[in-house]
Each structure stands twice: as C-alpha cells, then as structure tokens.
Amino acid sequence: METITTIISLLSRYGMMFVKGTGVTLYMAFLTVLFGAILGSLICLARRVNFAPLRWVAAAYVEVIRGTPMLLQITLSYLTLPELLHMDIQPLYCVILALILNSAAYVSEIIRAGIQAVDVGQAEAARSLGLSSSMTMREIILPQAIKNILPALCNEFIMIVKDSSLGSTFFVGELMTVQATIKGALYLTLEPLMIVAMIYFCLTFTLSKGVVLLERRMSRGD
Amino acid sequence: MIKVTNLHKYFGELHVLKGINEEIHKGEVVSIIGPSGSGKSTFLRCLNLLEKPEEGQILFEGVDITAKGVDIDKHRQKMGMVFQHFNVFPHKSVLENITLAPILVKKMPKDEAEAMAMELLAKVGLESKAQEYPKRLSGGQKQRLAIVRALAMNPDVMLFDEPTSALDPEMVGEVLEVIRDLAVGGMTIVIVTHEMGFAKEISDRVLFMDGGVIAEQGSPQDIFGNPQNPRTKEFLSKVLNA
C-alpha cells in the first residue's frame, strides 16, 4: 500500500522526468532502427556482391557484432569514439552509434532472411522472361521480401527500445537513467524501478500489438 | 533452332545429364518423357541456362549461349518458359504480370503493351480477370496466365516444364487446350510432360529420357506404338496401364 502511494507521489512530482526519459528512449530507438536499416541494407548488399573480399568483410562484421555483448560495444564506442574522431561527442550519441552498428548486423540478417524466403521460382520466372538480375531484384524479389522484412524490422525496434537501457551505464538520459537519478536522489530503489518497468512494458506491448496488426495486413496479399 | 552438343550437368557429385546431343528445329513440337529423376526437367532448364551445364554446347539461333560473355538475358527474351508451379507474380495484377517484361526489357510503350496483353488474355479466356491479382485465380487460370506472360515477349520457342503436373485433374484440359492451339499455330515447342495422350497427339517427335541420356527418340507413333528400347517399353507399360 505504501509502495503505491510512493509511486503516485513520485509520478506527480517527477512525472516530467519520466516523460523526458521515455522521449530519449524512443528517440534512441528511432534513430537506431532508421540508420540501422540503411546500414543493414548496405551490409546485406555487400554480402551478395560478386567480389569475395567484400563479402568476407561483411560476413565477418555480422559475426563479430553478433558474437560480442552489446554492453561491451557501447563501452568501446563511449571510450574510443571522441578520441577517434577528435570531436567532443556527447555520450548519448556514442551510445546511439554503438546501437546503430549493432542493429545493422541484425537488420542485415533480417533482410537476408526476407529475401531468401521468396520462392526461387519467382526469380526463375523473371529471369526466363529476360529480366536482368537487378531488375528481378527490384521488381520481383524486394516487393515480396518487404512483407517478411517490415514486421521483423518492427520487432527490432522493440528490441532496441529495451536494449537502449544499457545506455544508462553512461547516464545518457533515457528511462533507466531517470530511474537511477531518482534512486540516487531519494534513496528509493523499488518504486522508480517499477515505474520505468511499466513504461517499458506499455511501450513494447503496444508496439508488438502493432506488429501483429501489420503482419495481418501484409499477409492479406498472399 | 536449338542445337545441343555433348551436354553434361552435375549437381555436386550427382551426374544428372550424361552427354546429350539433340537438335530442335523451327516449328517442331518435341515432347520429353521419362521416369522422374531421368533429367528431363534439368535438360529443359539447361536450354535457357536456368541450369548452367558443366560441359557441352548449346547453339540457339546460331549463337553459342554457353560461351563466356554472352548476354543471356537477350537470348532468354526469345525463349518463353512455363513452369510446373506457374510462378506468376503474386504482387502484380494479371495485366501487370504480362506487361512487366515487354515494358521493362523491350521498352514497349505501356498502352501498346496493355493492348497486346488484353488481346492475349482474350485468346485464353481471361480478359475479364485483367485487373485481378493471381490469388483470385484457379490453378488452371494461373497457368494460362503464365503461358500468356511468356508469349507476350513474342518468343521463338516455348519451353514447358511439366505444365499440368501441379493442377487439379479438372483443370488439366484447359491448359492443354492453350498449348495445343500454340502447336497448331506453328510455335516451336519443347515440353516435358507426363500426359502421354497429349504428347502422342501434338508431338512431331518424342524423346524418351532415362538415366541422364536420351535413350530413344522417334515419331509418337514409333515411341508409343512400337518402342525399341526395353526401358522405354517398361516405362510406357507402367504409365499407360496405371
């Protein structure tokens, strides 16, 4: 009972902080998925070109990113990026960059799987009509693959909403940072944690319901 | 029109085509029959290089299409292909399925391509479906669409890869009807089929394939009426008495 009253008073006094934290979390996830999708497409493209060394580099990149912890990648970016670029980069953007580089590896796999899921007969039919391989990709494969890719991309967004919490290690202002700030100021552990848990859950639950709707709409064409 | 010399195809360790020599002449209707796994479909798919042979030569209208540096896309425009599983494009309307390649590859103006597509659709009784999407078509209608899609490129030869094998029995007739019309109209046709009655009726020549080679060939009367090779006899007695 006491916990609930504490939560309510926290919300009424520090509500704006949670709203801001939610904003930063969504901002991070949005930028990550946007640029992750662009970079991921390029990686996927690199894995299909007719030049073996580029294929190897792209494949190695995906393996290394998927084979190391995200927290390590974020820490590495935080520690080395400003020095590497000789620029004063805010910690938030060091974290976002690490998230983008990480997400791109996963997105490239999402796109690859989406393309592979299109029946090979589709490409054969297109090629048998005299379409070049790039025309076939553009006109036949990609429009069908997008149906597999888009829902998976939205799931990636949900993952990033949660993974962005790792940014709190460097106090970048997203939800977990807000929680840590309030905890430190008021010596309250449980209540702020419960509040951000609820916010995370509301975000991801709504988004995943949206994905289900999207999937249903996409499959209508089949 | 198509001259095949010493064609070999491997799938890994598997030697699927073991030296095929064959010539398809203009205006000829050639059926390929034989047990499954004999290499019929692989042979057909080699003709437009959907399968790349490891050895041998394919001359199409005088050009060696297996040679390095050949623009195969250009030659494929002249070889229509129809598949067992139709492979119509589900995200394009019936009309777009047909006009896609003429517009994209031949740079045909859109209205001209559409007029031609409607004419072709009328020939196979699908003109009322022009704006529909393939999911609304039956199997037989999809296959008729696939045939028309290939015809829209005005090919010199049509390759059919078991065009009726995936159809419900009651739809086989409508598809064979379209192929028969093509044959009567003088189109050069190579067809892999299990429809023996149809092969007998429309073919100028029948090839019996077994174990990666053409084991026997001849007129339909000879192959079906008086087969020489014991493997041909065995195969025909199995399929005709089934």
Short mmCIF file of C-alpha atoms in Angstrom, two decimals:
data_model
loop_
_atom_site.label_atom_id
_atom_site.label_comp_id
_atom_site.label_asym_id
_atom_site.label_seq_id
_atom_site.Cartn_x
_atom_site.Cartn_y
_atom_site.Cartn_z
CA MET A 1 0.00 0.00 0.00
CA GLU A 2 2.79 2.32 0.99
CA THR A 3 4.59 1.46 -2.25
CA ILE A 4 1.61 2.51 -4.32
CA THR A 5 1.27 5.88 -2.59
CA THR A 6 5.01 6.43 -3.06
CA ILE A 7 4.68 5.63 -6.76
CA ILE A 8 1.79 8.06 -7.14
CA SER A 9 3.65 10.84 -5.38
CA LEU A 10 6.76 10.14 -7.43
CA LEU A 11 4.72 10.35 -10.61
CA SER A 12 3.08 13.60 -9.61
CA ARG A 13 6.35 15.22 -8.56
CA TYR A 14 8.75 13.79 -11.15
CA GLY A 15 6.33 12.88 -13.95
CA MET A 16 8.06 15.17 -16.41
CA MET A 17 11.36 13.38 -15.86
CA PHE A 18 9.78 10.05 -16.81
CA VAL A 19 8.18 11.61 -19.87
CA LYS A 20 11.54 13.03 -20.90
CA GLY A 21 13.24 9.69 -20.31
CA THR A 22 10.61 7.96 -22.44
CA GLY A 23 11.26 10.53 -25.14
CA VAL A 24 15.01 9.88 -25.09
CA THR A 25 14.44 6.11 -25.17
CA LEU A 26 12.15 6.38 -28.22
CA TYR A 27 14.50 8.87 -29.87
CA MET A 28 17.38 6.43 -29.48
CA ALA A 29 15.34 3.51 -30.79
CA PHE A 30 14.07 5.54 -33.74
CA LEU A 31 17.49 6.78 -34.84
CA THR A 32 18.95 3.31 -34.33
CA VAL A 33 16.40 1.50 -36.44
CA LEU A 34 16.40 4.17 -39.14
CA PHE A 35 20.16 4.21 -39.64
CA GLY A 36 20.48 0.56 -38.69
CA ALA A 37 18.13 -0.29 -41.54
CA ILE A 38 20.13 1.80 -44.01
CA LEU A 39 23.48 0.38 -42.91
CA GLY A 40 21.97 -3.09 -42.62
CA SER A 41 20.76 -2.92 -46.23
CA LEU A 42 24.25 -1.95 -47.35
CA ILE A 43 25.77 -4.86 -45.41
CA CYS A 44 23.23 -7.21 -46.93
CA LEU A 45 24.11 -5.86 -50.36
CA ALA A 46 27.82 -6.32 -49.63
CA ARG A 47 27.15 -9.95 -48.80
CA ARG A 48 25.66 -10.53 -52.24
CA VAL A 49 28.19 -8.80 -54.49
CA ASN A 50 30.42 -10.61 -56.90
CA PHE A 51 33.58 -9.56 -55.08
CA ALA A 52 34.66 -12.11 -52.49
CA PRO A 53 36.74 -9.90 -50.13
CA LEU A 54 33.82 -7.52 -49.62
CA ARG A 55 31.55 -10.49 -48.90
CA TRP A 56 34.01 -11.78 -46.31
CA VAL A 57 34.33 -8.41 -44.58
CA ALA A 58 30.55 -8.05 -44.37
CA ALA A 59 30.10 -11.59 -43.09
CA ALA A 60 32.88 -11.13 -40.53
CA TYR A 61 31.30 -7.87 -39.36
CA VAL A 62 27.97 -9.57 -38.75
CA GLU A 63 29.61 -12.45 -36.88
CA VAL A 64 31.73 -10.19 -34.65
CA ILE A 65 28.82 -7.91 -33.78
CA ARG A 66 26.53 -10.82 -33.02
CA GLY A 67 29.24 -12.63 -31.10
CA THR A 68 30.11 -9.87 -28.61
CA PRO A 69 27.96 -8.30 -25.86
CA MET A 70 26.18 -5.10 -26.65
CA LEU A 71 27.33 -3.52 -23.41
CA LEU A 72 30.90 -4.11 -24.50
CA GLN A 73 30.23 -2.46 -27.85
CA ILE A 74 28.62 0.54 -26.19
CA THR A 75 31.50 0.90 -23.74
CA LEU A 76 34.02 0.66 -26.55
CA SER A 77 32.20 3.32 -28.54
CA TYR A 78 31.93 5.58 -25.47
CA LEU A 79 35.62 5.26 -24.68
CA THR A 80 37.11 5.49 -28.15
CA LEU A 81 34.78 7.45 -30.39
CA PRO A 82 35.51 11.04 -29.24
CA GLU A 83 39.23 10.38 -29.44
CA LEU A 84 38.99 8.58 -32.74
CA LEU A 85 37.14 11.46 -34.38
CA HIS A 86 38.90 14.21 -32.42
CA MET A 87 35.50 15.58 -31.58
CA ASP A 88 33.59 16.24 -28.42
CA ILE A 89 30.76 13.80 -28.96
CA GLN A 90 28.01 13.59 -26.37
CA PRO A 91 27.80 10.22 -24.61
CA LEU A 92 24.23 9.86 -25.91
CA TYR A 93 25.47 9.82 -29.49
CA CYS A 94 28.33 7.44 -28.68
CA VAL A 95 25.69 5.05 -27.35
CA ILE A 96 23.35 5.58 -30.31
CA LEU A 97 26.19 4.94 -32.74
CA ALA A 98 27.02 1.66 -30.99
CA LEU A 99 23.33 0.71 -31.13
CA ILE A 100 23.24 1.51 -34.85
CA LEU A 101 26.35 -0.52 -35.59
CA ASN A 102 24.89 -3.39 -33.59
CA SER A 103 21.42 -3.18 -35.05
CA ALA A 104 22.75 -3.01 -38.61
CA ALA A 105 24.22 -6.50 -38.24
CA TYR A 106 20.87 -7.90 -37.13
CA VAL A 107 18.93 -5.95 -39.74
CA SER A 108 21.17 -7.29 -42.50
CA GLU A 109 20.24 -10.80 -41.37
CA ILE A 110 16.55 -9.84 -41.30
CA ILE A 111 16.77 -8.59 -44.88
CA ARG A 112 18.73 -11.64 -45.99
CA ALA A 113 16.16 -13.98 -44.47
CA GLY A 114 13.34 -11.93 -46.00
CA ILE A 115 14.87 -12.22 -49.46
CA GLN A 116 15.59 -15.91 -49.05
CA ALA A 117 12.00 -16.57 -48.06
CA VAL A 118 10.79 -15.52 -51.52
CA ASP A 119 10.25 -18.63 -53.65
CA VAL A 120 13.15 -19.15 -56.07
CA GLY A 121 10.58 -19.85 -58.78
CA GLN A 122 9.78 -16.13 -58.76
CA ALA A 123 13.33 -15.21 -59.73
CA GLU A 124 13.48 -18.02 -62.29
CA ALA A 125 10.28 -16.85 -63.94
CA ALA A 126 11.56 -13.27 -64.09
CA ARG A 127 14.94 -14.29 -65.48
CA SER A 128 13.31 -16.58 -68.03
CA LEU A 129 11.46 -13.52 -69.37
CA GLY A 130 14.78 -11.81 -69.99
CA LEU A 131 14.86 -9.55 -66.92
CA SER A 132 18.36 -8.82 -65.63
CA SER A 133 19.26 -9.83 -62.10
CA SER A 134 18.93 -6.26 -60.83
CA MET A 135 15.52 -5.80 -62.49
CA THR A 136 14.45 -9.09 -60.94
CA MET A 137 15.57 -7.95 -57.51
CA ARG A 138 13.85 -4.58 -57.83
CA GLU A 139 10.59 -5.63 -59.48
CA ILE A 140 10.00 -9.15 -58.20
CA ILE A 141 12.06 -10.13 -55.15
CA LEU A 142 12.17 -6.98 -53.00
CA PRO A 143 8.45 -6.09 -53.22
CA GLN A 144 7.67 -9.58 -51.93
CA ALA A 145 10.51 -9.71 -49.41
CA ILE A 146 9.37 -6.44 -47.83
CA LYS A 147 6.36 -8.29 -46.43
CA ASN A 148 8.69 -10.51 -44.43
CA ILE A 149 11.11 -7.72 -43.60
CA LEU A 150 8.85 -4.97 -42.26
CA PRO A 151 7.32 -6.87 -39.31
CA ALA A 152 10.76 -8.19 -38.34
CA LEU A 153 12.12 -4.65 -38.52
CA CYS A 154 9.41 -3.50 -36.11
CA ASN A 155 10.41 -6.28 -33.75
CA GLU A 156 13.96 -5.00 -33.98
CA PHE A 157 12.62 -1.58 -32.92
CA ILE A 158 11.07 -3.22 -29.85
CA MET A 159 14.37 -4.90 -29.04
CA ILE A 160 16.19 -1.59 -29.31
CA VAL A 161 13.68 0.12 -27.01
CA LYS A 162 14.75 -2.38 -24.38
CA ASP A 163 18.43 -2.52 -25.28
CA SER A 164 18.77 1.26 -25.15
CA SER A 165 18.54 0.87 -21.36
CA LEU A 166 22.20 -0.19 -21.50
CA GLY A 167 22.90 3.47 -22.22
CA SER A 168 22.17 4.21 -18.56
CA THR A 169 25.66 2.92 -17.80
CA PHE A 170 26.83 6.25 -19.17
CA PHE A 171 23.89 8.33 -17.93
CA VAL A 172 22.56 9.33 -21.32
CA GLY A 173 19.12 10.36 -20.04
CA GLU A 174 16.87 7.52 -21.20
CA LEU A 175 14.41 5.76 -18.88
CA MET A 176 16.89 3.71 -16.88
CA THR A 177 18.99 6.83 -16.29
CA VAL A 178 15.91 8.60 -14.94
CA GLN A 179 15.35 5.69 -12.63
CA ALA A 180 18.93 5.76 -11.42
CA THR A 181 18.81 9.52 -10.89
CA ILE A 182 15.69 9.36 -8.74
CA LYS A 183 17.02 6.38 -6.86
CA GLY A 184 20.20 8.27 -6.04
CA ALA A 185 18.40 11.44 -5.00
CA LEU A 186 15.67 9.94 -2.85
CA TYR A 187 17.22 6.66 -1.71
CA LEU A 188 14.25 4.82 -3.19
CA THR A 189 15.04 1.58 -5.02
CA LEU A 190 11.86 -0.31 -5.77
CA GLU A 191 9.38 2.40 -6.75
CA PRO A 192 11.24 4.16 -9.60
CA LEU A 193 12.16 0.77 -10.98
CA MET A 194 8.52 -0.29 -11.03
CA ILE A 195 7.52 2.90 -12.81
CA VAL A 196 10.04 2.50 -15.62
CA ALA A 197 9.16 -1.19 -15.87
CA MET A 198 5.56 -0.19 -16.51
CA ILE A 199 6.57 2.38 -19.08
CA TYR A 200 8.82 -0.10 -20.92
CA PHE A 201 6.08 -2.68 -20.87
CA CYS A 202 3.43 -0.27 -22.18
CA LEU A 203 5.77 0.76 -25.00
CA THR A 204 6.75 -2.72 -26.09
CA PHE A 205 3.30 -4.21 -25.62
CA THR A 206 1.67 -1.55 -27.78
CA LEU A 207 4.37 -1.87 -30.40
CA SER A 208 4.16 -5.65 -30.56
CA LYS A 209 0.38 -5.49 -30.93
CA GLY A 210 1.01 -3.07 -33.77
CA VAL A 211 3.36 -5.59 -35.37
CA VAL A 212 0.67 -8.28 -35.21
CA LEU A 213 -1.73 -5.92 -37.00
CA LEU A 214 0.91 -5.09 -39.58
CA GLU A 215 1.65 -8.78 -40.19
CA ARG A 216 -2.03 -9.47 -40.71
CA ARG A 217 -2.31 -6.63 -43.21
CA MET A 218 0.81 -7.73 -45.06
CA SER A 219 -0.35 -11.32 -45.42
CA ARG A 220 -3.63 -10.21 -46.95
CA GLY A 221 -1.99 -10.05 -50.36
CA ASP A 222 -0.96 -13.73 -50.31
CA MET B 1 16.94 -23.58 -83.95
CA ILE B 2 18.44 -25.15 -80.82
CA LYS B 3 21.41 -27.44 -81.23
CA VAL B 4 22.72 -29.22 -78.16
CA THR B 5 26.08 -30.96 -78.23
CA ASN B 6 27.50 -33.28 -75.58
CA LEU B 7 25.66 -31.65 -72.69
CA HIS B 8 26.72 -32.64 -69.16
CA LYS B 9 25.24 -31.39 -65.91
CA TYR B 10 26.31 -32.26 -62.37
CA PHE B 11 24.61 -31.42 -59.08
CA GLY B 12 27.60 -31.83 -56.80
CA GLU B 13 28.57 -35.49 -57.12
CA LEU B 14 25.41 -36.35 -58.99
CA HIS B 15 25.85 -36.71 -62.74
CA VAL B 16 22.40 -35.71 -63.99
CA LEU B 17 22.92 -35.22 -67.73
CA LYS B 18 25.41 -37.54 -69.34
CA GLY B 19 26.15 -36.20 -72.76
CA ILE B 20 23.03 -35.09 -74.59
CA ASN B 21 23.04 -34.41 -78.31
CA GLU B 22 19.87 -33.05 -79.78
CA GLU B 23 18.58 -30.62 -82.33
CA ILE B 24 15.24 -28.84 -82.16
CA HIS B 25 14.05 -27.48 -85.49
CA LYS B 26 11.91 -24.44 -86.15
CA GLY B 27 8.21 -25.20 -85.90
CA GLU B 28 8.78 -28.57 -84.29
CA VAL B 29 6.82 -29.83 -81.28
CA VAL B 30 9.06 -32.06 -79.17
CA SER B 31 7.85 -33.91 -76.10
CA ILE B 32 10.24 -35.22 -73.48
CA ILE B 33 9.00 -38.17 -71.46
CA GLY B 34 10.67 -40.49 -69.00
CA PRO B 35 10.75 -41.58 -65.35
CA SER B 36 11.30 -38.97 -62.64
CA GLY B 37 14.95 -38.29 -61.97
CA SER B 38 15.87 -39.07 -65.55
CA GLY B 39 17.00 -35.48 -66.17
CA LYS B 40 14.08 -34.26 -68.32
CA SER B 41 13.48 -31.04 -66.44
CA THR B 42 17.19 -30.38 -65.97
CA PHE B 43 17.70 -30.74 -69.71
CA LEU B 44 14.88 -28.31 -70.42
CA ARG B 45 16.20 -25.83 -67.86
CA CYS B 46 19.64 -26.01 -69.46
CA LEU B 47 18.18 -24.80 -72.74
CA ASN B 48 17.70 -21.28 -71.35
CA LEU B 49 20.54 -21.62 -68.85
CA LEU B 50 18.42 -21.64 -65.71
CA GLU B 51 20.80 -24.52 -65.04
CA LYS B 52 24.36 -23.99 -66.15
CA PRO B 53 25.78 -27.09 -67.80
CA GLU B 54 29.33 -28.03 -66.80
CA GLU B 55 30.19 -29.31 -70.23
CA GLY B 56 28.85 -29.10 -73.75
CA GLN B 57 27.45 -26.50 -76.06
CA ILE B 58 24.03 -25.05 -76.75
CA LEU B 59 23.58 -23.18 -80.01
CA PHE B 60 20.44 -21.05 -80.07
CA GLU B 61 19.72 -19.47 -83.44
CA GLY B 62 23.37 -19.89 -84.30
CA VAL B 63 24.79 -18.36 -81.11
CA ASP B 64 26.63 -20.45 -78.53
CA ILE B 65 24.83 -19.30 -75.38
CA THR B 66 27.13 -21.31 -73.13
CA ALA B 67 30.12 -19.22 -74.26
CA LYS B 68 31.61 -16.71 -71.86
CA GLY B 69 30.44 -13.11 -72.15
CA VAL B 70 27.16 -13.96 -73.88
CA ASP B 71 24.29 -11.70 -72.80
CA ILE B 72 21.93 -14.48 -71.81
CA ASP B 73 19.13 -12.04 -70.88
CA LYS B 74 18.91 -11.08 -74.53
CA HIS B 75 18.50 -14.69 -75.67
CA ARG B 76 16.07 -15.58 -72.91
CA GLN B 77 13.68 -12.99 -74.35
CA LYS B 78 13.33 -15.29 -77.34
CA MET B 79 12.70 -18.41 -75.23
CA GLY B 80 9.45 -18.44 -73.28
CA MET B 81 9.29 -20.76 -70.30
CA VAL B 82 6.34 -22.16 -68.39
CA PHE B 83 6.88 -23.81 -65.02
CA GLN B 84 5.20 -26.60 -63.12
CA HIS B 85 4.28 -24.26 -60.27
CA PHE B 86 3.20 -21.36 -62.53
CA ASN B 87 5.44 -18.81 -60.74
CA VAL B 88 3.08 -15.97 -61.54
CA PHE B 89 3.97 -12.77 -59.68
CA PRO B 90 1.55 -12.51 -56.73
CA HIS B 91 2.14 -8.79 -56.12
CA LYS B 92 1.25 -7.80 -59.66
CA SER B 93 -2.15 -7.83 -61.32
CA VAL B 94 -2.87 -10.23 -64.15
CA LEU B 95 -2.28 -7.42 -66.64
CA GLU B 96 0.95 -6.30 -64.96
CA ASN B 97 2.23 -9.88 -64.94
CA ILE B 98 2.03 -9.83 -68.71
CA THR B 99 3.19 -6.27 -69.45
CA LEU B 100 6.12 -6.25 -67.00
CA ALA B 101 8.75 -7.78 -69.26
CA PRO B 102 7.70 -6.11 -72.54
CA ILE B 103 7.74 -2.68 -70.87
CA LEU B 104 10.89 -3.23 -68.84
CA VAL B 105 13.01 -5.27 -71.21
CA LYS B 106 11.70 -4.36 -74.64
CA LYS B 107 10.88 -0.74 -73.70
CA MET B 108 7.44 -1.16 -75.22
CA PRO B 109 5.10 1.80 -74.53
CA LYS B 110 2.68 0.99 -71.71
CA ASP B 111 -0.55 1.41 -73.68
CA GLU B 112 0.79 -0.73 -76.50
CA ALA B 113 1.86 -3.45 -74.04
CA GLU B 114 -1.54 -3.38 -72.37
CA ALA B 115 -3.41 -3.62 -75.65
CA MET B 116 -1.30 -6.62 -76.62
CA ALA B 117 -1.82 -8.19 -73.17
CA MET B 118 -5.59 -7.82 -73.45
CA GLU B 119 -5.51 -9.45 -76.87
CA LEU B 120 -3.52 -12.40 -75.49
CA LEU B 121 -5.80 -12.68 -72.45
CA ALA B 122 -8.82 -12.83 -74.73
CA LYS B 123 -7.26 -15.74 -76.57
CA VAL B 124 -7.10 -17.79 -73.37
CA GLY B 125 -10.43 -16.58 -71.99
CA LEU B 126 -9.04 -14.49 -69.15
CA GLU B 127 -9.81 -10.97 -70.35
CA SER B 128 -12.30 -10.47 -67.50
CA LYS B 129 -9.53 -11.17 -64.98
CA ALA B 130 -7.12 -8.48 -66.24
CA GLN B 131 -7.36 -6.33 -63.11
CA GLU B 132 -7.46 -9.22 -60.61
CA TYR B 133 -4.50 -10.44 -58.60
CA PRO B 134 -3.26 -14.01 -59.11
CA LYS B 135 -4.51 -15.19 -55.70
CA ARG B 136 -8.04 -14.89 -57.09
CA LEU B 137 -7.25 -17.27 -59.96
CA SER B 138 -7.57 -21.04 -60.03
CA GLY B 139 -4.53 -23.19 -60.81
CA GLY B 140 -5.59 -23.60 -64.42
CA GLN B 141 -6.10 -19.87 -64.80
CA LYS B 142 -2.70 -19.15 -63.24
CA GLN B 143 -1.03 -21.48 -65.69
CA ARG B 144 -2.84 -19.92 -68.64
CA LEU B 145 -1.66 -16.55 -67.36
CA ALA B 146 1.90 -17.87 -67.12
CA ILE B 147 1.73 -19.04 -70.73
CA VAL B 148 0.41 -15.69 -71.91
CA ARG B 149 3.08 -13.89 -69.89
CA ALA B 150 5.75 -15.82 -71.77
CA LEU B 151 4.02 -15.26 -75.13
CA ALA B 152 3.96 -11.52 -74.56
CA MET B 153 7.69 -11.45 -75.26
CA ASN B 154 6.94 -12.90 -78.69
CA PRO B 155 9.38 -15.81 -78.25
CA ASP B 156 10.71 -18.06 -80.99
CA VAL B 157 10.40 -21.16 -78.84
CA MET B 158 8.31 -22.12 -75.82
CA LEU B 159 9.69 -24.42 -73.13
CA PHE B 160 7.13 -26.17 -70.93
CA ASP B 161 8.29 -27.85 -67.72
CA GLU B 162 5.53 -30.25 -66.66
CA PRO B 163 2.89 -27.54 -67.13
CA THR B 164 -0.01 -29.64 -65.86
CA SER B 165 1.62 -31.67 -63.07
CA ALA B 166 0.57 -29.31 -60.28
CA LEU B 167 -3.00 -28.91 -61.50
CA ASP B 168 -6.19 -30.45 -60.24
CA PRO B 169 -7.35 -33.01 -62.82
CA GLU B 170 -10.34 -30.99 -63.94
CA MET B 171 -8.05 -28.08 -64.91
CA VAL B 172 -5.56 -30.02 -66.99
CA GLY B 173 -7.75 -29.82 -70.09
CA GLU B 174 -7.99 -26.05 -70.25
CA VAL B 175 -4.20 -25.68 -70.09
CA LEU B 176 -3.51 -28.39 -72.66
CA GLU B 177 -6.03 -26.66 -74.90
CA VAL B 178 -3.91 -23.49 -74.90
CA ILE B 179 -0.73 -25.43 -75.62
CA ARG B 180 -2.46 -27.33 -78.41
CA ASP B 181 -3.53 -24.03 -80.02
CA LEU B 182 0.07 -22.86 -79.91
CA ALA B 183 1.28 -26.06 -81.53
CA VAL B 184 -1.31 -25.79 -84.27
CA GLY B 185 -0.31 -22.16 -84.79
CA GLY B 186 3.23 -23.24 -85.65
CA MET B 187 5.08 -22.36 -82.44
CA THR B 188 8.28 -24.28 -81.76
CA ILE B 189 7.62 -26.18 -78.52
CA VAL B 190 9.67 -28.33 -76.19
CA ILE B 191 7.52 -29.85 -73.47
CA VAL B 192 8.37 -32.11 -70.55
CA THR B 193 5.18 -33.91 -69.71
CA HIS B 194 3.53 -36.88 -68.05
CA GLU B 195 0.43 -36.51 -70.22
CA MET B 196 1.15 -39.36 -72.63
CA GLY B 197 -2.04 -38.98 -74.62
CA PHE B 198 -1.30 -35.33 -75.17
CA ALA B 199 2.33 -35.97 -76.12
CA LYS B 200 1.19 -38.55 -78.63
CA GLU B 201 -1.36 -36.19 -80.12
CA ILE B 202 0.61 -32.96 -80.53
CA SER B 203 4.24 -34.04 -80.92
CA ASP B 204 6.26 -34.24 -84.10
CA ARG B 205 8.90 -36.06 -82.12
CA VAL B 206 9.09 -37.74 -78.72
CA LEU B 207 12.28 -38.07 -76.69
CA PHE B 208 12.44 -40.76 -74.03
CA MET B 209 15.00 -39.88 -71.37
CA ASP B 210 16.40 -42.30 -68.84
CA GLY B 211 19.43 -42.04 -66.58
CA GLY B 212 20.60 -38.70 -67.96
CA VAL B 213 20.61 -39.65 -71.63
CA ILE B 214 18.09 -39.70 -74.45
CA ALA B 215 17.52 -43.44 -74.53
CA GLU B 216 15.20 -43.44 -77.51
CA GLN B 217 13.52 -40.98 -79.80
CA GLY B 218 11.20 -41.03 -82.74
CA SER B 219 7.76 -40.14 -84.02
CA PRO B 220 4.94 -40.54 -81.50
CA GLN B 221 3.68 -43.49 -83.50
CA ASP B 222 7.03 -45.26 -83.14
CA ILE B 223 7.64 -44.43 -79.49
CA PHE B 224 4.14 -45.23 -78.27
CA GLY B 225 3.24 -47.90 -80.82
CA ASN B 226 6.48 -49.75 -81.32
CA PRO B 227 9.15 -48.85 -78.74
CA GLN B 228 12.54 -50.50 -79.32
CA ASN B 229 14.41 -49.83 -76.10
CA PRO B 230 13.41 -52.20 -73.24
CA ARG B 231 13.50 -49.24 -70.81
CA THR B 232 11.03 -47.36 -72.99
CA LYS B 233 8.76 -50.40 -73.12
CA GLU B 234 8.92 -50.82 -69.35
CA PHE B 235 8.23 -47.14 -68.69
CA LEU B 236 5.33 -46.96 -71.13
CA SER B 237 3.73 -50.16 -69.84
CA LYS B 238 3.87 -48.67 -66.34
CA VAL B 239 2.39 -45.28 -67.17
CA LEU B 240 -0.12 -46.41 -69.76
CA ASN B 241 -1.55 -49.19 -67.60
CA ALA B 242 -1.67 -47.09 -64.46
#
